[in-house]
């Protein structure tokens, strides 16, 4: 039997990382008018994306030379030329501090080697099996807490918890440890604003995962952690520091983004009841509803790359050593690629792929799991909450944030 | 069902869909795709694809 290591809480137990994170990501109601203005200025615009929306200083990146790259084709050029636009320098002082030596902070050839090992555990045919065994029980357990009420806040009571609980299930976390786990997972990213609780949370999660790996190697099961702890490719095992860093990132990359993506999907559908009805009647529309939600309000609006040499984008020069704000949101709402880009329309032409999961070698490793989770969640909601609609007595959902987007509440009513 | 899948990102090649943006017309058999074609999602080469059971 697996003996689970214990997670240690933050020393300052009153510290609320959720509140601090909310303050640091801002409450910008709609960054898209500004994004459209910036894109109209050209494919490369001086300055940082973050500074367009907040005066909260970026202690890690604020002093560095930065440009924004905007528009679908320009953003694709950055993402698909990894020899010029690198990850290591772009992320070693932010995500690298929070998570450690993760594959996001690597470039080829080492990235290529480790990426393939991790991706093997998240290929579509692998994660599809988790739908029934892991995702459905989590979804059903959460829904049972409000299904008899005929009303709920689908953010507070559902989407904010289910992707994290899927991860807890993968990690076989004791339920009593879940609140500390969630708290540490959010606190670790606060290194970006200089909060001392950031490194403290990273260290405590590292100690926990290190103990978990020892235990899983001693007594391996069929779970994700056992697989990653023991997998060998060409006779090589994943180094512990790379594996522990990946597991730290899994909480944010796999938990936080799926929470945001699912919240936006439900918001898009509930604010467009005719599209919600269409999906309820024909579940084959779910994949395109998910893709449209991710295009329309992708959970992450901008990411970083680093120019490793003097270069250019569509004739605009970029100097070596520049940090590139690669504005994914400007690509996904580029009117040259998407007609009426600000509209949520699950029936729009899908001839251009959205890049909410990015593109190129660092494409989101967990996108197939995210799709499984979102599909299972939406199916369960459509099956079990008949006549689902916005609560007319509560404020309408408002998606907020300039970098990470999500509504705070999604109050709904349904028939019992 | 057996499909060709990119082992770097999990993208699946569907013969009936092809990859029009990458210059591969719908209906193109896997064998007829040139070796320098790249995965439209992650940019891996054709040689990084494996036949998998879905």
Coordinates of C-alpha atoms in Angstrom, one line a residue:
Chain A
X1 CA 0.0 0.0 0.0
X2 CA 1.2 3.5 -0.8
X3 CA 2.2 5.6 2.2
X4 CA 1.5 9.2 1.1
X5 CA 3.9 11.9 2.2
X6 CA 2.4 14.8 4.1
X7 CA 2.1 18.3 2.6
X8 CA 3.2 21.2 4.8
X9 CA 1.1 24.4 4.9
X10 CA 2.5 27.9 4.5
X11 CA 4.1 29.3 7.7
X12 CA 1.8 32.3 7.5
X13 CA -1.5 30.4 7.6
X14 CA -3.5 33.6 7.1
X15 CA -1.9 34.3 3.7
X16 CA -4.6 34.0 1.0
X17 CA -2.9 33.3 -2.3
X18 CA -6.2 33.2 -4.1
X19 CA -6.9 36.8 -3.2
X20 CA -3.3 37.9 -4.0
X21 CA -3.4 36.1 -7.3
X22 CA -6.7 37.8 -8.2
X23 CA -5.2 41.2 -7.4
X24 CA -2.1 40.5 -9.4
X25 CA -3.9 39.3 -12.5
X26 CA -6.2 42.3 -12.4
X27 CA -9.9 42.7 -13.1
X28 CA -9.7 44.2 -16.6
X29 CA -13.2 43.5 -18.0
X30 CA -12.2 43.4 -21.6
X31 CA -8.6 43.7 -22.9
X32 CA -9.7 43.1 -26.5
X33 CA -10.3 46.7 -27.6
X34 CA -6.8 47.5 -26.6
X35 CA -5.4 44.3 -28.2
X36 CA -7.1 45.3 -31.5
X37 CA -5.6 48.8 -31.3
X38 CA -2.2 47.4 -30.7
X39 CA -2.5 44.9 -33.6
X40 CA -3.5 47.8 -35.9
X41 CA -0.2 49.5 -35.1
X42 CA 1.7 46.6 -36.7
X43 CA 3.0 43.1 -36.0
X44 CA 5.7 44.3 -33.5
X45 CA 5.0 47.0 -31.0
X46 CA 7.4 48.2 -28.3
X47 CA 6.6 47.6 -24.6
X48 CA 5.1 44.9 -22.4
X49 CA 1.6 43.4 -22.7
X50 CA 1.1 43.6 -19.0
X51 CA 1.9 47.3 -18.8
X52 CA -1.0 48.0 -21.1
X53 CA -3.4 47.0 -18.3
X54 CA -1.8 47.3 -14.9
X55 CA 0.6 49.4 -12.9
X56 CA 1.4 46.5 -10.6
X57 CA 5.2 46.2 -11.2
X58 CA 6.6 43.0 -12.7
X59 CA 9.6 42.5 -10.5
X60 CA 11.0 39.7 -12.7
X61 CA 10.5 41.0 -16.2
X62 CA 9.6 44.7 -15.9
X63 CA 13.2 46.0 -16.3
X64 CA 13.9 43.9 -19.4
X65 CA 13.7 45.1 -23.1
X66 CA 10.3 43.9 -24.4
X67 CA 8.1 44.0 -27.5
X68 CA 4.7 42.7 -28.2
X69 CA 4.1 40.5 -31.3
X70 CA 0.5 40.7 -32.5
X71 CA -1.7 39.1 -35.2
X72 CA -2.1 35.5 -36.2
X73 CA 0.7 35.2 -38.8
X74 CA 3.3 37.1 -36.7
X75 CA 2.5 35.1 -33.6
X76 CA 2.8 31.9 -35.5
X77 CA 6.2 33.0 -36.8
X78 CA 7.4 33.4 -33.2
X79 CA 6.0 30.1 -32.0
X80 CA 7.2 28.0 -34.9
X81 CA 10.8 29.2 -35.0
X82 CA 12.2 27.9 -31.7
X83 CA 15.8 28.2 -32.8
X84 CA 15.3 32.0 -33.0
X85 CA 12.6 32.5 -30.4
X86 CA 13.7 30.5 -27.3
X87 CA 12.0 29.4 -24.1
X88 CA 14.9 29.0 -21.7
X89 CA 15.8 32.7 -21.3
X90 CA 12.1 33.7 -21.6
X91 CA 11.0 31.6 -18.6
X92 CA 14.0 30.9 -16.4
X93 CA 13.3 34.0 -14.3
X94 CA 9.5 33.5 -13.8
X95 CA 8.1 30.0 -14.4
X96 CA 11.5 28.6 -13.8
X97 CA 11.6 30.1 -10.3
X98 CA 8.1 28.9 -9.5
X99 CA 8.3 25.4 -10.9
X100 CA 12.0 24.6 -11.4
X101 CA 13.7 22.8 -14.3
X102 CA 10.5 22.2 -16.2
X103 CA 10.3 21.5 -20.0
X104 CA 8.8 24.9 -20.5
X105 CA 12.2 26.3 -19.5
X106 CA 14.1 24.1 -22.0
X107 CA 14.9 24.3 -25.7
X108 CA 16.0 21.7 -28.2
X109 CA 17.7 19.3 -28.1
X110 CA 17.1 18.6 -24.4
X111 CA 13.5 19.7 -24.6
X112 CA 12.8 17.4 -27.5
X113 CA 14.1 14.4 -25.5
X114 CA 12.1 15.0 -22.3
X115 CA 9.0 16.3 -24.1
X116 CA 8.5 13.0 -25.9
X117 CA 8.7 11.1 -22.6
X118 CA 6.1 13.3 -20.9
X119 CA 3.8 13.5 -23.9
X120 CA 3.6 9.7 -24.0
X121 CA 1.7 9.8 -20.8
X122 CA -0.7 12.4 -22.2
X123 CA -1.4 11.1 -25.7
X124 CA -5.1 11.0 -26.7
X125 CA -5.6 7.2 -26.3
X126 CA -4.0 7.4 -22.8
X127 CA -6.0 10.3 -21.4
X128 CA -9.3 9.0 -22.9
X129 CA -9.1 6.1 -20.4
X130 CA -9.0 8.6 -17.5
X131 CA -12.4 10.1 -18.6
X132 CA -14.4 7.4 -17.1
X133 CA -12.1 6.2 -14.3
X134 CA -10.9 9.6 -13.0
X135 CA -12.9 12.6 -14.4
X136 CA -16.5 11.3 -14.2
X137 CA -16.3 10.4 -10.4
X138 CA -14.9 13.9 -9.7
X139 CA -17.6 15.6 -11.8
X140 CA -20.4 13.5 -10.2
X141 CA -19.2 14.1 -6.7
X142 CA -19.1 17.9 -7.1
X143 CA -22.5 18.1 -8.9
X144 CA -24.1 16.0 -6.1
X145 CA -23.5 18.9 -3.7
X146 CA -25.8 21.3 -5.6
X147 CA -28.0 19.3 -7.9
X148 CA -31.0 19.1 -5.5
X149 CA -31.0 22.9 -5.1
X150 CA -32.1 23.9 -8.6
X151 CA -29.5 26.7 -8.6
X152 CA -25.7 27.0 -8.3
X153 CA -22.7 29.1 -8.9
X154 CA -21.0 26.9 -11.4
X155 CA -17.6 28.6 -10.8
X156 CA -17.4 28.5 -7.1
X157 CA -19.1 25.1 -6.8
X158 CA -17.8 23.3 -9.8
X159 CA -15.3 24.6 -12.4
X160 CA -12.9 26.1 -9.7
X161 CA -12.5 22.6 -8.2
X162 CA -12.9 19.8 -10.7
X163 CA -9.7 20.0 -12.7
X164 CA -7.7 20.2 -9.5
X165 CA -9.6 17.3 -8.1
X166 CA -8.7 15.3 -11.2
X167 CA -5.1 16.0 -10.4
X168 CA -5.6 15.1 -6.7
X169 CA -7.0 11.8 -7.9
X170 CA -4.0 11.2 -10.1
X171 CA -1.7 12.0 -7.2
X172 CA -3.9 9.9 -4.8
X173 CA -3.9 12.8 -2.5
X174 CA -5.7 12.4 0.9
X175 CA -8.9 14.5 0.8
X176 CA -7.9 16.4 3.9
X177 CA -4.7 17.6 2.2
X178 CA -6.5 19.0 -0.8
X179 CA -7.0 22.6 0.4
X180 CA -3.3 22.9 1.3
X181 CA -2.4 21.5 -2.1
X182 CA -4.6 23.9 -3.9
X183 CA -3.3 26.8 -1.8
X184 CA 0.4 25.9 -2.4
X185 CA -0.2 25.4 -6.2
X186 CA -1.5 29.0 -6.5
X187 CA 1.0 30.4 -4.0
X188 CA 4.0 29.1 -6.0
X189 CA 3.3 31.3 -9.0
X190 CA 3.4 34.4 -6.7
X191 CA 7.2 34.5 -7.0
X192 CA 6.4 36.6 -10.1
X193 CA 5.3 39.5 -7.8
X194 CA 8.0 38.9 -5.3
X195 CA 5.8 37.3 -2.6
X196 CA 8.0 35.2 -0.2
X197 CA 5.3 32.6 -0.1
X198 CA 6.1 31.8 -3.8
X199 CA 9.4 30.1 -3.2
X200 CA 8.1 28.7 0.1
X201 CA 5.3 27.0 -1.7
X202 CA 7.6 25.7 -4.5
X203 CA 9.9 24.2 -1.9
X204 CA 7.1 22.5 0.0
X205 CA 5.5 21.0 -3.1
X206 CA 9.0 19.8 -4.2
X207 CA 9.4 18.0 -0.9
X208 CA 6.0 16.4 -1.2
X209 CA 6.5 15.3 -4.8
X210 CA 10.1 14.0 -4.0
X211 CA 8.6 11.8 -1.3
X212 CA 5.8 10.7 -3.6
X213 CA 8.3 9.6 -6.3
X214 CA 10.3 7.5 -3.7
X215 CA 7.1 5.8 -2.6
X216 CA 5.8 5.2 -6.2
X217 CA 9.2 3.7 -7.2
X218 CA 9.1 1.4 -4.2
X219 CA 5.5 0.4 -4.8
X220 CA 4.4 1.3 -8.4
X221 CA 0.8 1.2 -9.5
X222 CA -0.9 2.0 -12.7
X223 CA -1.4 5.7 -12.0
X224 CA 0.2 8.7 -13.8
X225 CA 2.9 9.3 -11.1
X226 CA 4.0 5.7 -11.0
X227 CA 4.3 5.8 -14.8
X228 CA 6.3 9.0 -14.8
X229 CA 8.5 7.8 -11.9
X230 CA 9.5 4.6 -13.6
X231 CA 9.3 5.3 -17.4
X232 CA 12.5 4.8 -19.4
X233 CA 13.1 5.9 -23.0
X234 CA 16.2 4.5 -24.6
X235 CA 17.3 3.3 -21.2
X236 CA 17.0 6.8 -19.7
X237 CA 14.8 7.7 -16.8
X238 CA 13.5 11.2 -16.2
X239 CA 15.8 13.1 -13.7
X240 CA 14.0 13.8 -10.4
X241 CA 14.4 17.6 -10.7
X242 CA 12.8 17.6 -14.1
X243 CA 10.0 15.3 -12.9
X244 CA 9.3 17.2 -9.7
X245 CA 9.3 20.5 -11.7
X246 CA 6.8 19.0 -14.2
X247 CA 4.5 17.9 -11.3
X248 CA 4.6 21.4 -9.8
X249 CA 3.6 22.9 -13.2
X250 CA 0.9 20.3 -13.6
X251 CA -1.2 22.0 -11.0
X252 CA -1.2 25.3 -12.8
X253 CA -0.9 24.1 -16.4
X254 CA -3.4 21.3 -15.9
X255 CA -5.6 22.6 -13.1
X256 CA -5.8 26.4 -13.4
X257 CA -6.1 26.6 -17.2
X258 CA -8.8 23.9 -17.4
X259 CA -10.8 25.7 -14.7
X260 CA -10.6 28.9 -16.7
X261 CA -11.3 27.2 -20.1
X262 CA -14.4 25.3 -18.7
X263 CA -15.7 28.5 -17.1
X264 CA -15.4 30.4 -20.3
X265 CA -17.0 27.6 -22.3
X266 CA -20.0 27.5 -19.9
X267 CA -20.2 31.4 -20.0
X268 CA -20.2 31.4 -23.8
X269 CA -22.9 28.9 -24.0
X270 CA -25.1 30.3 -21.2
X271 CA -24.9 33.8 -22.7
X272 CA -25.9 32.4 -26.1
X273 CA -28.9 30.2 -25.2
X274 CA -29.6 29.2 -28.8
X275 CA -26.1 27.7 -29.1
X276 CA -26.5 26.0 -25.7
X277 CA -29.7 24.4 -26.9
X278 CA -28.0 23.3 -30.1
X279 CA -25.2 21.6 -28.2
X280 CA -27.7 20.0 -25.7
X281 CA -29.6 18.6 -28.7
X282 CA -26.5 17.4 -30.6
X283 CA -23.5 16.4 -28.5
X284 CA -21.4 16.0 -31.7
X285 CA -21.1 19.8 -31.5
X286 CA -19.2 19.7 -28.2
X287 CA -15.7 19.6 -29.8
X288 CA -16.4 22.7 -31.8
X289 CA -18.0 24.5 -28.8
X290 CA -14.8 23.8 -26.8
X291 CA -12.6 25.1 -29.6
X292 CA -14.7 28.2 -30.1
X293 CA -14.6 29.0 -26.4
X294 CA -10.8 28.6 -26.3
X295 CA -10.5 30.8 -29.4
X296 CA -12.9 33.4 -28.1
X297 CA -11.6 33.7 -24.5
X298 CA -8.4 31.6 -24.3
X299 CA -7.4 31.2 -20.7
X300 CA -3.9 32.6 -21.3
X301 CA -3.8 35.7 -23.5
X302 CA 0.0 36.1 -23.8
X303 CA 3.2 34.1 -23.4
X304 CA 6.9 34.8 -23.6
X305 CA 9.8 34.0 -26.0
X306 CA 13.3 35.4 -26.1
X307 CA 15.1 36.6 -29.3
X308 CA 18.3 34.7 -29.4
X309 CA 19.6 36.6 -32.4
X310 CA 18.9 39.8 -34.4
X311 CA 15.8 39.0 -36.5
X312 CA 12.6 40.4 -37.9
X313 CA 8.9 39.7 -38.1
X314 CA 7.1 40.8 -41.2
X315 CA 9.9 43.3 -41.9
X316 CA 10.0 44.8 -38.4
X317 CA 13.4 44.4 -36.7
X318 CA 13.8 42.7 -33.3
X319 CA 17.1 42.9 -31.5
X320 CA 18.8 40.0 -29.9
X321 CA 18.1 39.9 -26.2
X322 CA 14.5 41.2 -26.6
X323 CA 11.7 39.5 -24.6
X324 CA 8.8 38.8 -26.9
X325 CA 5.2 39.2 -25.5
X326 CA 3.6 36.7 -27.8
X327 CA 0.0 37.8 -27.7
X328 CA -2.0 34.6 -28.4
X329 CA -5.3 36.5 -27.9
X330 CA -4.5 38.9 -30.8
X331 CA -4.0 35.8 -33.0
X332 CA -7.2 34.2 -32.0
X333 CA -9.2 37.4 -32.6
X334 CA -7.4 38.4 -35.8
X335 CA -10.1 39.6 -38.2
X336 CA -7.9 38.6 -41.1
X337 CA -8.3 35.0 -40.0
X338 CA -11.6 34.9 -38.1
X339 CA -14.7 36.7 -39.3
X340 CA -16.4 38.8 -36.6
X341 CA -13.7 37.7 -34.2
X342 CA -15.2 39.1 -31.0
X343 CA -18.4 37.0 -31.5
X344 CA -18.8 33.7 -29.8
X345 CA -20.1 31.4 -32.6
X346 CA -19.6 27.7 -32.3
X347 CA -20.8 27.4 -36.0
X348 CA -18.0 29.6 -37.4
X349 CA -15.7 28.2 -40.1
X350 CA -12.9 26.1 -38.6
X351 CA -10.5 26.4 -41.5
X352 CA -8.0 28.3 -39.3
X353 CA -6.9 26.6 -36.2
X354 CA -6.9 28.7 -33.0
X355 CA -3.7 28.8 -31.0
X356 CA -5.1 28.9 -27.4
X357 CA -2.8 25.8 -26.8
X358 CA 0.0 27.7 -28.6
X359 CA 1.8 26.0 -31.5
X360 CA 5.2 24.6 -32.3
X361 CA 7.3 22.4 -30.0
X362 CA 6.0 23.8 -26.8
X363 CA 2.3 23.2 -27.7
X364 CA 0.3 22.5 -24.6
X365 CA 1.2 18.9 -23.5
X366 CA -2.1 18.5 -21.7
X367 CA -4.5 19.7 -24.4
X368 CA -5.9 16.2 -24.9
X369 CA -6.6 15.8 -21.2
X370 CA -8.2 19.3 -21.1
X371 CA -10.5 18.3 -23.9
X372 CA -11.5 15.1 -22.2
X373 CA -12.2 17.0 -18.9
X374 CA -14.2 19.8 -20.6
X375 CA -16.2 17.3 -22.7
X376 CA -17.0 15.1 -19.6
X377 CA -17.9 18.2 -17.6
X378 CA -20.2 19.7 -20.3
X379 CA -21.9 16.4 -21.0
X380 CA -22.6 15.9 -17.3
X381 CA -24.0 19.4 -16.9
X382 CA -26.2 19.0 -20.0
X383 CA -27.4 15.5 -18.8
X384 CA -28.1 16.4 -15.2
X385 CA -29.1 20.1 -15.1
X386 CA -32.2 20.3 -17.3
X387 CA -33.4 23.7 -18.6
X388 CA -30.1 25.2 -17.5
X389 CA -30.1 29.0 -17.7
X390 CA -28.6 32.1 -16.2
X391 CA -30.1 33.1 -12.9
X392 CA -32.0 36.3 -13.8
X393 CA -31.8 37.6 -10.2
X394 CA -28.0 37.5 -10.1
X395 CA -25.4 39.6 -12.0
X396 CA -24.6 38.3 -15.4
X397 CA -21.2 36.5 -15.7
X398 CA -18.3 38.8 -16.4
X399 CA -15.0 37.4 -17.7
X400 CA -12.1 39.4 -16.2
X401 CA -8.4 39.6 -16.3
X402 CA -5.8 40.8 -18.8
X403 CA -3.5 37.8 -18.7
X404 CA -5.5 34.9 -17.3
X405 CA -9.2 35.2 -18.0
X406 CA -12.2 33.8 -16.0
X407 CA -15.5 35.0 -14.6
X408 CA -15.7 35.1 -10.8
X409 CA -19.3 33.7 -10.7
X410 CA -21.6 31.9 -13.0
X411 CA -25.0 31.8 -11.3
X412 CA -27.4 29.5 -12.9
X413 CA -30.8 27.9 -12.4
X414 CA -32.1 24.6 -13.6
X415 CA -35.1 22.3 -13.1
X416 CA -35.0 19.7 -10.3
Chain B
X1 CA -9.0 2.0 -35.7
X2 CA -5.4 2.7 -36.7
X3 CA -4.2 6.2 -37.3
X4 CA -1.0 8.1 -37.8
X5 CA -0.2 10.2 -34.7
X6 CA 2.5 12.7 -33.9
X7 CA 4.3 11.4 -30.9
X8 CA 5.5 14.8 -29.9
X9 CA 2.0 16.3 -29.5
X10 CA -0.7 13.7 -30.2
X11 CA -2.0 15.4 -33.4
X12 CA -3.8 12.8 -35.6
X13 CA -3.6 12.7 -39.4
X14 CA -7.1 12.1 -40.9
X15 CA -6.8 11.1 -44.6
X16 CA -10.2 12.5 -45.5
X17 CA -9.3 15.9 -44.0
X18 CA -5.7 16.1 -45.0
X19 CA -3.8 19.3 -44.0
X20 CA -4.9 21.9 -46.6
X21 CA -3.0 24.7 -44.7
X22 CA 0.2 22.6 -44.9
X23 CA -0.4 21.8 -48.6
X24 CA -1.8 18.3 -48.2
X25 CA -5.1 18.0 -50.0
X26 CA -8.0 16.0 -48.4
X27 CA -7.8 12.4 -49.4
X28 CA -4.0 12.2 -49.5
X29 CA -2.7 8.8 -48.4
X30 CA -0.1 8.9 -45.6
X31 CA 2.4 7.3 -47.9
X32 CA 2.0 10.1 -50.4
X33 CA 2.8 12.9 -48.0
X34 CA 6.4 14.3 -48.6
X35 CA 9.0 13.6 -46.0
X36 CA 9.6 17.3 -45.4
X37 CA 6.0 17.9 -44.4
X38 CA 5.6 19.0 -40.7
X39 CA 3.0 18.4 -38.0
X40 CA 0.6 21.4 -38.3
X41 CA 0.4 21.7 -34.5
X42 CA 3.9 21.3 -33.2
X43 CA 6.2 21.3 -36.3
X44 CA 7.6 17.8 -35.9
X45 CA 8.7 16.0 -39.0
X46 CA 6.7 13.2 -40.6
X47 CA 9.3 10.7 -39.2
X48 CA 8.0 11.6 -35.7
X49 CA 4.6 10.0 -36.4
X50 CA 3.7 6.5 -35.4
X51 CA 0.8 4.2 -36.3
X52 CA -1.4 3.9 -33.2
X53 CA -4.6 2.2 -32.3
X54 CA -7.3 4.7 -31.3

